[in-house]
CSV table of C-alpha atoms and ligand atoms in Angstrom, one decimal:
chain,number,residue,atom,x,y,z
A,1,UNK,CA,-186.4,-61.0,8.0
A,2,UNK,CA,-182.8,-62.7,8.4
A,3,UNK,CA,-180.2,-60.3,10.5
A,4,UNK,CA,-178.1,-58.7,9.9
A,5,UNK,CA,-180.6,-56.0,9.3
A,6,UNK,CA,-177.9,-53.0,10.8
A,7,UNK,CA,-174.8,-52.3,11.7
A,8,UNK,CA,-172.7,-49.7,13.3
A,9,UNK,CA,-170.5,-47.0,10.5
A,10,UNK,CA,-168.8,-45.3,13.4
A,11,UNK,CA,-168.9,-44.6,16.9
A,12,UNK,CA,-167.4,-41.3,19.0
A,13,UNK,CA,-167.0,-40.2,22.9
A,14,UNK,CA,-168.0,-36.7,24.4
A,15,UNK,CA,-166.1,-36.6,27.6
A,16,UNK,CA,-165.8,-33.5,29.6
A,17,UNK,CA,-162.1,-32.4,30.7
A,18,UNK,CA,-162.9,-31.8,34.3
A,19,UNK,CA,-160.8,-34.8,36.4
A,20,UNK,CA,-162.8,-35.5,39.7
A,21,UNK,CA,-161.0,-38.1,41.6
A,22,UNK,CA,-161.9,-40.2,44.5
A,23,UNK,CA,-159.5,-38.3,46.9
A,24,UNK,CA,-161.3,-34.8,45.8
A,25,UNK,CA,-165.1,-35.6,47.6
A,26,UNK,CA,-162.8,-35.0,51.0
A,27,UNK,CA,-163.0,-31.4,49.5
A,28,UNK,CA,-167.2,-31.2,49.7
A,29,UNK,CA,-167.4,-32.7,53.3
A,30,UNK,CA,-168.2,-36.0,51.6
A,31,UNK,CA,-167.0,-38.9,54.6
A,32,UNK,CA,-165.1,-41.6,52.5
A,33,UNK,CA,-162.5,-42.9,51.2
A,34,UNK,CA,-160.4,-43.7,48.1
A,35,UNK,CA,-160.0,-47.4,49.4
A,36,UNK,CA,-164.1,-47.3,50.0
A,37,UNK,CA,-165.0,-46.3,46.6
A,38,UNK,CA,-162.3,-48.8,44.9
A,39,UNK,CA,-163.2,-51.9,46.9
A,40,UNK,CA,-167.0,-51.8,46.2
A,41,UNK,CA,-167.6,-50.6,42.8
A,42,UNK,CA,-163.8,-50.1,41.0
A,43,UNK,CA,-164.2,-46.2,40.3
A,44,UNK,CA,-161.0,-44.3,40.8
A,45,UNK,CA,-162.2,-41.2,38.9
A,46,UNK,CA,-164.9,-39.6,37.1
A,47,UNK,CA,-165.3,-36.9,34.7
A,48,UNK,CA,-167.6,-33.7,35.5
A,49,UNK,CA,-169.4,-31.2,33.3
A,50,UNK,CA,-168.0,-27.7,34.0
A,51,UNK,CA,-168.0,-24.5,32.4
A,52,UNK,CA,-171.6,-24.7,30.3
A,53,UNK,CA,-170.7,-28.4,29.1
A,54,UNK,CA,-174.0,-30.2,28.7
A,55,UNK,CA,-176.1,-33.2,28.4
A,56,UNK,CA,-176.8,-31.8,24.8
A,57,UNK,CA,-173.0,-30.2,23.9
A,58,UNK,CA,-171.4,-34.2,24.8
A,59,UNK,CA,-174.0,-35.4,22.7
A,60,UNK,CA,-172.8,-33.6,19.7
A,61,UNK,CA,-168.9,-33.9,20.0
A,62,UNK,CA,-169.8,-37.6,20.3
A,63,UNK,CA,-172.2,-37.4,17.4
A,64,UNK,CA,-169.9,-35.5,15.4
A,65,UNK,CA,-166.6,-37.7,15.7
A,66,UNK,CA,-169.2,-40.7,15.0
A,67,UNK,CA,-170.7,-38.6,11.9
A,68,UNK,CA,-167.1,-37.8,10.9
A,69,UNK,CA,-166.0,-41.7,11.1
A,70,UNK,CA,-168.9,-43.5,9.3
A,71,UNK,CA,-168.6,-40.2,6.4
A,72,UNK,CA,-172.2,-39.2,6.9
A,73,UNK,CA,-173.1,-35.4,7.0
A,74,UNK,CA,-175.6,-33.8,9.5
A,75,UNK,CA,-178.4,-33.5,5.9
A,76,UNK,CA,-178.3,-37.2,5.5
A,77,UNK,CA,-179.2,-37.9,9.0
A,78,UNK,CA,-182.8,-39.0,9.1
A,79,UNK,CA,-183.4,-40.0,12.9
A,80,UNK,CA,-181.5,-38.9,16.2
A,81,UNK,CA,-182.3,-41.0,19.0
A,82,UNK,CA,-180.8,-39.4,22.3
A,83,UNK,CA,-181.3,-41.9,25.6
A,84,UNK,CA,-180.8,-39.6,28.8
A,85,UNK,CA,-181.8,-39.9,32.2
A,86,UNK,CA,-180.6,-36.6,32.9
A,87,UNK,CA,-182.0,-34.1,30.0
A,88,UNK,CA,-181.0,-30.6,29.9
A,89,UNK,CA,-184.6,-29.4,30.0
A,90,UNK,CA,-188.2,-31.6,30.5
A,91,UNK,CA,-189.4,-29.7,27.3
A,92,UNK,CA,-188.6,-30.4,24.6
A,93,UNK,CA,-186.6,-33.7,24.5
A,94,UNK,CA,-182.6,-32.7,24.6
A,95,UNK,CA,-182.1,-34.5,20.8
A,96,UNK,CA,-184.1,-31.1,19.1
A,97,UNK,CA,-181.4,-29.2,20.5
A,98,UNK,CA,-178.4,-31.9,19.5
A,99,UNK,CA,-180.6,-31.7,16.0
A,100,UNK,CA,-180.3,-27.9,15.6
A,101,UNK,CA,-176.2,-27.9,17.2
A,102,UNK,CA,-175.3,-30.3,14.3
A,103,UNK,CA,-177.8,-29.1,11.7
A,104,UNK,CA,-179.5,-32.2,10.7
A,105,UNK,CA,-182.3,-30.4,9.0
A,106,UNK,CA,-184.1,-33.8,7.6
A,107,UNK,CA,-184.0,-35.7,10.8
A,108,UNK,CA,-186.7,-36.3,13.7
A,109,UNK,CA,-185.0,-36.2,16.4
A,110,UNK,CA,-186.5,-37.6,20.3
A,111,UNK,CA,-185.2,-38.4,23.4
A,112,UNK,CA,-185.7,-42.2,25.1
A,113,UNK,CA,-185.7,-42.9,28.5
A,114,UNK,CA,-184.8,-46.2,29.7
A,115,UNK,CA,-181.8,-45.6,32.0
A,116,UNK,CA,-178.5,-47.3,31.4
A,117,UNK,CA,-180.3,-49.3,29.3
A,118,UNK,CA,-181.2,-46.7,27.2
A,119,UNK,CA,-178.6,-47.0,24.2
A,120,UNK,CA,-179.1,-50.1,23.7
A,121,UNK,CA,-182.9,-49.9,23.8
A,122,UNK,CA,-181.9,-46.8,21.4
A,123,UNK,CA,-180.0,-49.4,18.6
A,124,UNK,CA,-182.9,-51.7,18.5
A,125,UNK,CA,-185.2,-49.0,17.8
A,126,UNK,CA,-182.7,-47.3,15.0
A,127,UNK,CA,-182.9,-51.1,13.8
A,128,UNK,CA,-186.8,-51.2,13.4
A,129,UNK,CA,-186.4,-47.7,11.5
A,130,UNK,CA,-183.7,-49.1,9.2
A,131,UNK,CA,-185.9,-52.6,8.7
A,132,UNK,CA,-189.5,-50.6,7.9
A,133,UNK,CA,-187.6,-47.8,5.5
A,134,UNK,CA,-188.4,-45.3,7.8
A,135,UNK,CA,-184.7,-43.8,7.8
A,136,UNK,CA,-181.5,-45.2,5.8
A,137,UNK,CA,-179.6,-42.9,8.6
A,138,UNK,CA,-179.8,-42.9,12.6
A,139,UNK,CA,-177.6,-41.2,15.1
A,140,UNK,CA,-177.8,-43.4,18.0
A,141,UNK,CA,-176.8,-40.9,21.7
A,142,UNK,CA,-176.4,-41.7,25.1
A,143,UNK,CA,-175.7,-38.6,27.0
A,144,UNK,CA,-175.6,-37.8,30.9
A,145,UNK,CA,-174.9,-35.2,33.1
A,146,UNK,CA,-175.6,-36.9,36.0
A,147,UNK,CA,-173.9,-35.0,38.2
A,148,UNK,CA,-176.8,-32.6,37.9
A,149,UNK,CA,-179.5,-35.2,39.4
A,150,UNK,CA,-177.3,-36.1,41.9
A,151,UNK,CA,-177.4,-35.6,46.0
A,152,UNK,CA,-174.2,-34.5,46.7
A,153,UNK,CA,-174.5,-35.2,49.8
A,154,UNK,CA,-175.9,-38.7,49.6
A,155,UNK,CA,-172.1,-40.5,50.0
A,156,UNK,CA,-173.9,-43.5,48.9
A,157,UNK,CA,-174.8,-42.6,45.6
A,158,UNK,CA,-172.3,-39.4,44.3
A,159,UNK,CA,-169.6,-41.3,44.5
A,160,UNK,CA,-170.5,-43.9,41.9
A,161,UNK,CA,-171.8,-41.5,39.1
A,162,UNK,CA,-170.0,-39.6,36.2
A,163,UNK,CA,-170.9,-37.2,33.2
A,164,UNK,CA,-170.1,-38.3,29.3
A,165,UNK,CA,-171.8,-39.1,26.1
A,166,UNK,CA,-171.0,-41.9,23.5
A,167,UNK,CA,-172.3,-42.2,20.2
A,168,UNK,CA,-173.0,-44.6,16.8
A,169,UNK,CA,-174.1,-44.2,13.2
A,170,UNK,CA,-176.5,-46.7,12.2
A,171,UNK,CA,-177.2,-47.7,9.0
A,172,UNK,CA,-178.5,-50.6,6.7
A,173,UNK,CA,-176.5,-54.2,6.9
A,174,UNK,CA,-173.6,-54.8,4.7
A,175,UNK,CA,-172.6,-58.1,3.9
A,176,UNK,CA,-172.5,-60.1,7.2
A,177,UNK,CA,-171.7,-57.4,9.4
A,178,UNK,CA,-173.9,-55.8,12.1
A,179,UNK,CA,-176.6,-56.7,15.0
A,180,UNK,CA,-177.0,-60.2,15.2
A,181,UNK,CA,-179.3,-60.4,18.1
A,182,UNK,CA,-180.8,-58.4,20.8
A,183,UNK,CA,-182.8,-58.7,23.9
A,184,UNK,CA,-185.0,-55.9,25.5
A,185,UNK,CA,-186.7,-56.4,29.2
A,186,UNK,CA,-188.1,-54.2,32.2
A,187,UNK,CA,-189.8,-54.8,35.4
A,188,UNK,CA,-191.6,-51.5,36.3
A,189,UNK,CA,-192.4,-52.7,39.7
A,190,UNK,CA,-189.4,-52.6,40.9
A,191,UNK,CA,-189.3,-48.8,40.2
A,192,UNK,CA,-188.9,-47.6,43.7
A,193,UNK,CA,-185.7,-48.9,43.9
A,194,UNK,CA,-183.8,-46.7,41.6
A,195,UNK,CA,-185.6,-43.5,41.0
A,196,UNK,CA,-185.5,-39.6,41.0
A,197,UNK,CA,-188.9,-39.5,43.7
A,198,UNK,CA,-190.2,-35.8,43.0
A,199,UNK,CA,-189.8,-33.2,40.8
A,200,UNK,CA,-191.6,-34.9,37.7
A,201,UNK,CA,-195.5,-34.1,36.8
A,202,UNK,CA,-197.0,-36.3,39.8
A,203,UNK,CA,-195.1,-34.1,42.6
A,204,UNK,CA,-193.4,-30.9,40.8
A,205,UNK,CA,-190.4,-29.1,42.2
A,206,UNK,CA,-191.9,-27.5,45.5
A,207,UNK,CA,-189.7,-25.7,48.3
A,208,UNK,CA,-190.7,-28.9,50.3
A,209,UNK,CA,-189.1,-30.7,47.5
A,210,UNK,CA,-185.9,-28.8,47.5
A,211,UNK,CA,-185.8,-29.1,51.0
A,212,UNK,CA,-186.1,-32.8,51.4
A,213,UNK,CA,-183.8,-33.2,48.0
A,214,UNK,CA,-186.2,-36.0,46.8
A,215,UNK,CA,-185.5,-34.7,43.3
A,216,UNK,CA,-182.0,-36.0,43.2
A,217,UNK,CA,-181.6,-39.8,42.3
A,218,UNK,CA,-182.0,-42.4,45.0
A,219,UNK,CA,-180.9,-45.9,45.2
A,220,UNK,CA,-181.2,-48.8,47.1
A,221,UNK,CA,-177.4,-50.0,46.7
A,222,UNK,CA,-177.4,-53.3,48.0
A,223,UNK,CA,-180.9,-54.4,46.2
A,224,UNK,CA,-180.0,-53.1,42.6
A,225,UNK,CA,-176.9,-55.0,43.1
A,226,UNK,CA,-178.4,-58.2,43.3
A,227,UNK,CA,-181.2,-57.6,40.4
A,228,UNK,CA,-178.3,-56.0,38.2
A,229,UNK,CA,-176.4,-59.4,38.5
A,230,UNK,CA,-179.2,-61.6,38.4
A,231,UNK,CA,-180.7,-59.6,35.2
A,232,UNK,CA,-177.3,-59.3,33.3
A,233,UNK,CA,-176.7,-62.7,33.4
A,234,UNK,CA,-180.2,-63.5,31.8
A,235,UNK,CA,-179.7,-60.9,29.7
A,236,UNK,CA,-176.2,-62.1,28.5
A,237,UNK,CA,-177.5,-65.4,27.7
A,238,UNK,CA,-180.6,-64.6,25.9
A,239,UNK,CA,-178.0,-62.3,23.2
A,240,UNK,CA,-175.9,-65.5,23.0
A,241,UNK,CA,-178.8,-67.6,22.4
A,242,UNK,CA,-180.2,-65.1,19.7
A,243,UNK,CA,-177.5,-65.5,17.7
A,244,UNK,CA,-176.9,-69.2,18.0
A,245,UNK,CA,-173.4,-68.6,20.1
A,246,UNK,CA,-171.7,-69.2,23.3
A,247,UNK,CA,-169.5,-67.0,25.5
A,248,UNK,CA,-166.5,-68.9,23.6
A,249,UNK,CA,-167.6,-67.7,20.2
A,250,UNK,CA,-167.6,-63.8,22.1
A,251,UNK,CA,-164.1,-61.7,21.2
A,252,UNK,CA,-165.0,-58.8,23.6
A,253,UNK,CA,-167.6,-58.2,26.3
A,254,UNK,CA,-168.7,-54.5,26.4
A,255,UNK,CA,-171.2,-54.5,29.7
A,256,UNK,CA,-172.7,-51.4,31.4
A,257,UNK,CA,-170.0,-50.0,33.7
A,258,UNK,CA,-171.6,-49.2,36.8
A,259,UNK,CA,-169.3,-51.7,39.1
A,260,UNK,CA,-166.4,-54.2,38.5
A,261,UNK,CA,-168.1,-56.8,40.8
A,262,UNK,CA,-170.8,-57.2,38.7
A,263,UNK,CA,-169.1,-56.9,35.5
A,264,UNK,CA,-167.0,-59.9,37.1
A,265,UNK,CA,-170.1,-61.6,37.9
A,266,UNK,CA,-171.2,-61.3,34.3
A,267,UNK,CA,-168.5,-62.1,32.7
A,268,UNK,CA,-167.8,-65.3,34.7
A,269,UNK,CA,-171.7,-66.4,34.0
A,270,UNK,CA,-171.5,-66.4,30.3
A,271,UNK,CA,-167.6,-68.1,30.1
A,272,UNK,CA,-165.6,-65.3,28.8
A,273,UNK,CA,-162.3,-64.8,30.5
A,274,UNK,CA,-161.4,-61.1,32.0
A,275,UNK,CA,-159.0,-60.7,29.1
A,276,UNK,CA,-161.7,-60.4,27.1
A,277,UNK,CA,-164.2,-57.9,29.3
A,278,UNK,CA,-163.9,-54.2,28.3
A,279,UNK,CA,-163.7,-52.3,31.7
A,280,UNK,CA,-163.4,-48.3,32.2
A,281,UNK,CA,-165.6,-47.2,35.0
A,282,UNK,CA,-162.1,-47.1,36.6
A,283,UNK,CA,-162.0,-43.9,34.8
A,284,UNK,CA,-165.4,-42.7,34.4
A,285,UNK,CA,-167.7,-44.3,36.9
A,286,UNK,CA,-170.9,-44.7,35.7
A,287,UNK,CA,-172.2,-42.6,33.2
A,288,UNK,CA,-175.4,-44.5,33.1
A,289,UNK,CA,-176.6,-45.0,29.4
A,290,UNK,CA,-173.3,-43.7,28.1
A,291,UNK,CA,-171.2,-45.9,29.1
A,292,UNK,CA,-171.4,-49.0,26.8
A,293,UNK,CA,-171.0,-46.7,23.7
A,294,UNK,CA,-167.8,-45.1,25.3
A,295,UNK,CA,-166.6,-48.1,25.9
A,296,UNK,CA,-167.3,-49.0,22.6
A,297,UNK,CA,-165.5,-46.2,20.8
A,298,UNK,CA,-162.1,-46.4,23.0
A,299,UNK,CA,-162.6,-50.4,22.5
A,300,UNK,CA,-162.2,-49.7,18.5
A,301,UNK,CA,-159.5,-46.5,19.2
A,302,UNK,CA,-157.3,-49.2,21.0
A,303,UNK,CA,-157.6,-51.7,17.9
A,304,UNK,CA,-159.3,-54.6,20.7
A,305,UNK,CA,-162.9,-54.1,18.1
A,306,UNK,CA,-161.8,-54.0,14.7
A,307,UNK,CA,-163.6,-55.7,11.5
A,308,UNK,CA,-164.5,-59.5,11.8
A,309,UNK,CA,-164.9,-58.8,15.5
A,310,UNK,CA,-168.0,-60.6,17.8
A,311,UNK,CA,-169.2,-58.4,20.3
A,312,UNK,CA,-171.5,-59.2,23.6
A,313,UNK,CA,-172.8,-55.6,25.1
A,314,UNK,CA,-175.0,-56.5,28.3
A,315,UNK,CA,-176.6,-53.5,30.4
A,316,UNK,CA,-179.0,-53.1,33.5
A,317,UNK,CA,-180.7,-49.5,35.2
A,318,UNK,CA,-183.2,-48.0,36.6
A,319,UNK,CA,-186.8,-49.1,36.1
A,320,UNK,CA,-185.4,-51.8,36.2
A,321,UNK,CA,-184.8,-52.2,32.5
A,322,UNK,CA,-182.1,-54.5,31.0
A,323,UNK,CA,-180.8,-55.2,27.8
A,324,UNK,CA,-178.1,-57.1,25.1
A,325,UNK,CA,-177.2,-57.5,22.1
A,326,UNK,CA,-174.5,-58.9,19.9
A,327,UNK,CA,-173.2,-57.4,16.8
A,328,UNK,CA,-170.5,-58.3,14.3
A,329,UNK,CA,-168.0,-55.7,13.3
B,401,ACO,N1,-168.0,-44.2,51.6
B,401,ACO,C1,-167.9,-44.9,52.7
B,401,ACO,N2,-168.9,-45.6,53.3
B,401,ACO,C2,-170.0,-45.7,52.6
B,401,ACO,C3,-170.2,-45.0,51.4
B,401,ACO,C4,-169.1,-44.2,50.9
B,401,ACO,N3,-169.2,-43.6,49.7
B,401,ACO,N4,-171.5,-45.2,50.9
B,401,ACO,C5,-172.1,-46.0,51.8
B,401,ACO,N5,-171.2,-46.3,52.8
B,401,ACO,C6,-171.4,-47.1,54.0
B,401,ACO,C7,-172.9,-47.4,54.3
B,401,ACO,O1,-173.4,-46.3,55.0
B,401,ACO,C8,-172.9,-48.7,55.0
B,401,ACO,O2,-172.5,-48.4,56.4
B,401,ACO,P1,-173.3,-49.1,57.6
B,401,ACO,O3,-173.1,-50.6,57.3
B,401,ACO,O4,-172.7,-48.5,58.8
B,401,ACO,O5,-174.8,-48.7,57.4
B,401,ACO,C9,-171.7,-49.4,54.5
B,401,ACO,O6,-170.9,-48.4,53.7
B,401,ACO,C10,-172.0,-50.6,53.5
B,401,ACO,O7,-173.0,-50.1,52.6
B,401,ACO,P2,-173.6,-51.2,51.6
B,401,ACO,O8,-174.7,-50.5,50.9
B,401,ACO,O9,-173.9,-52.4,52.3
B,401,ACO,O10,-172.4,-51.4,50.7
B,401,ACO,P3,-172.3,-52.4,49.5
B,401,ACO,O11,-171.2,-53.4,49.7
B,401,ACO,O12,-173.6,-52.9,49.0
B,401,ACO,O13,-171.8,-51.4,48.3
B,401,ACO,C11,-172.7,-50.2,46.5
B,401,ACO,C12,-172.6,-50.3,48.0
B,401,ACO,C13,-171.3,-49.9,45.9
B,401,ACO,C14,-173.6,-49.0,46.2
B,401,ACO,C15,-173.2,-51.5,45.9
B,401,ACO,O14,-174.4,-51.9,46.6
B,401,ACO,C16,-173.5,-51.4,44.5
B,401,ACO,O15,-172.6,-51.3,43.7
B,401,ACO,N6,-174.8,-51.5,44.1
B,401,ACO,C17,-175.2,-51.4,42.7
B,401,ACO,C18,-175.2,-50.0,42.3
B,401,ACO,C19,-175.2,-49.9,40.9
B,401,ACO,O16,-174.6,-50.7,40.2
B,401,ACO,N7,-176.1,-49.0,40.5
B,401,ACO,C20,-176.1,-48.8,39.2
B,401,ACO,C21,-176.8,-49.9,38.4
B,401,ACO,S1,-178.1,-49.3,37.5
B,401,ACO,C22,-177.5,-47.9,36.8
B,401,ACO,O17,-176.4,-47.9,36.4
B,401,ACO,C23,-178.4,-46.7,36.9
């Protein structure tokens, strides 16, 4: 089958109000500084879940603004696809509770796990739906509270993270318009390098566990940095190559937001200038698999994706898994 096979009817952002800035881990005992943090990944701030905010309550303000822009109501959605790395509870998946929340009484609804990579992996699934006339509707989520599976007193890690949820309707192709390409890859033995160790069904939560925190997410900095640039970079060119384009023919370049180096690095390997590189982990750090669809949303809020657009999204995480796409707006 030719693609276009689906495109994206609307997108939305659930960002929790609570403002955490670099300055403010002085507060927890945390030793480092604002200059640190900046220099090494970009992050300035970072939004955290307070007051009962959830990995399941940003899902459905996102899902809702991107219900509300594409003009689809919650009993014509026929699949939710929530990607989280950080679910509210390990039964049942966090999407039955988005499901009930918005009251999409037709739709199966299931979480997938594939890290930062996980909305992206989310799309191409929703695309397969769409292709086999499984659904004619799917509600693509990435949601994270990640400050809830992080060691706050790990300075290596908390400072880099950040709680948010972005969203997209999916639906059949239109006319030209929608994915053009996309690229799915993971390497599961490199697992070690970027995981949550305990706490999971092969060693459940124990007071030993608690004790030695090796239920919070650990991460071997300077080794995902060099797979995430090396992968991203693969990963960039096999979405090009997919659709028969280069980085010239590219109008904006949405990658994973975990760290302006390696965005830089990406961007440089595939030829598209800065100008043309969506970037707002400045803001938000990385909210893992959310990130690319709030970039998304606040790339079409700001008018810089808008119809006739060519868009390059390019992601890495934990596994490692990695992932890209292009679509046409
Ligand atoms: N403040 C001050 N100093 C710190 C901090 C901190 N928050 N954290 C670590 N340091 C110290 C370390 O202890 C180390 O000190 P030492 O040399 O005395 O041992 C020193 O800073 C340098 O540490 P490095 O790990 O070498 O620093 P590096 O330049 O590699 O930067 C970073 C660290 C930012 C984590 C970087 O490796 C990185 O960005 N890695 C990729 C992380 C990433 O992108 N992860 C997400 C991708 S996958 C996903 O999104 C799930």
């Amino acid at each position: 089958m030719k693609r276009p096979l689906a495109y994206i009817a609307g997108t939305g952002r659930g960002l929790p109000a609570g403002v955490m800035t670099n300055h403010d881990f002085a507060a927890l005992g945390i030793e480092t500084t604002h200059d640190w943090i900046v220099e090494r990944s970009g992050i300035h701030e970072r939004r955290i879940a307070r007051d009962g905010e959830s990995t399941c309550s940003m899902a459905v303000e996102a899902a809702r603004k991107a219900m509300d822009r594409a003009s689809v109501t919650p009993g014509e959605v026929d699949a939710i696809i929530l990607s989280t790395a950080s679910p509210d509870r390990l039964l049942p998946s966090t999407a039955v509770d988005v499901q009930a929340a918005l009251g999409a009484t037709r739709a199966a609804a299931f979480d997938l796990s594939a890290a930062c990579s996980g909305w992206l992996y989310g799309l191409t699934v929703a695309e397969g739906l769409l292709t086999a006339g499984s659904a004619e509707t799917v509600v693509v989520i990435g949601s994270e509270k990640m400050s809830a599976i992080l060691d706050w007193t790990d300075r290596s890690t908390c400072v880099l993270f950040g709680d948010g949820a972005g969203a997209a309707v999916v639906k059949r192709a239109k006319q030209h318009r929608g994915i053009l390409s996309s690229f799915l890859r993971s390497d599961g033995t490199l697992a070690d390098l970027l995981h949550r160790p305990h706490g999971g069904a092969r060693t459940p939560l124990s007071e030993q566990v608690l004790r030695d925190r090796t239920h919070f997410v650990k991460m071997a900095g300077r080794e995902v940095f060099k797979y995430a640039v090396r992968s991203m970079a693969e990963a960039a060119d096999r979405a090009l190559d997919g659709a028969r384009l280069t980085g010239q023919d590219i109008d904006l370049l949405i990658p994973h937001q975990a760290n302006v180096r390696i965005i830089e690095a990406t961007a440089k390997h595939a030829n598209i200038p800065i100008e043309k590189v969506f970037i707002n982990v400045d803001r938000y750090g990385n909210t893992s698999s959310a990130t690319i669809p709030i970039a998304l949303d606040e790339a079409i809020e700001s008018g810089r994706v808008h119809e006739g657009s060519t868009v390059l999204f390019v992601t890495f995480g934990a596994g490692f898994t990695w992932a890209s796409m292009v679509v046409r707006f």
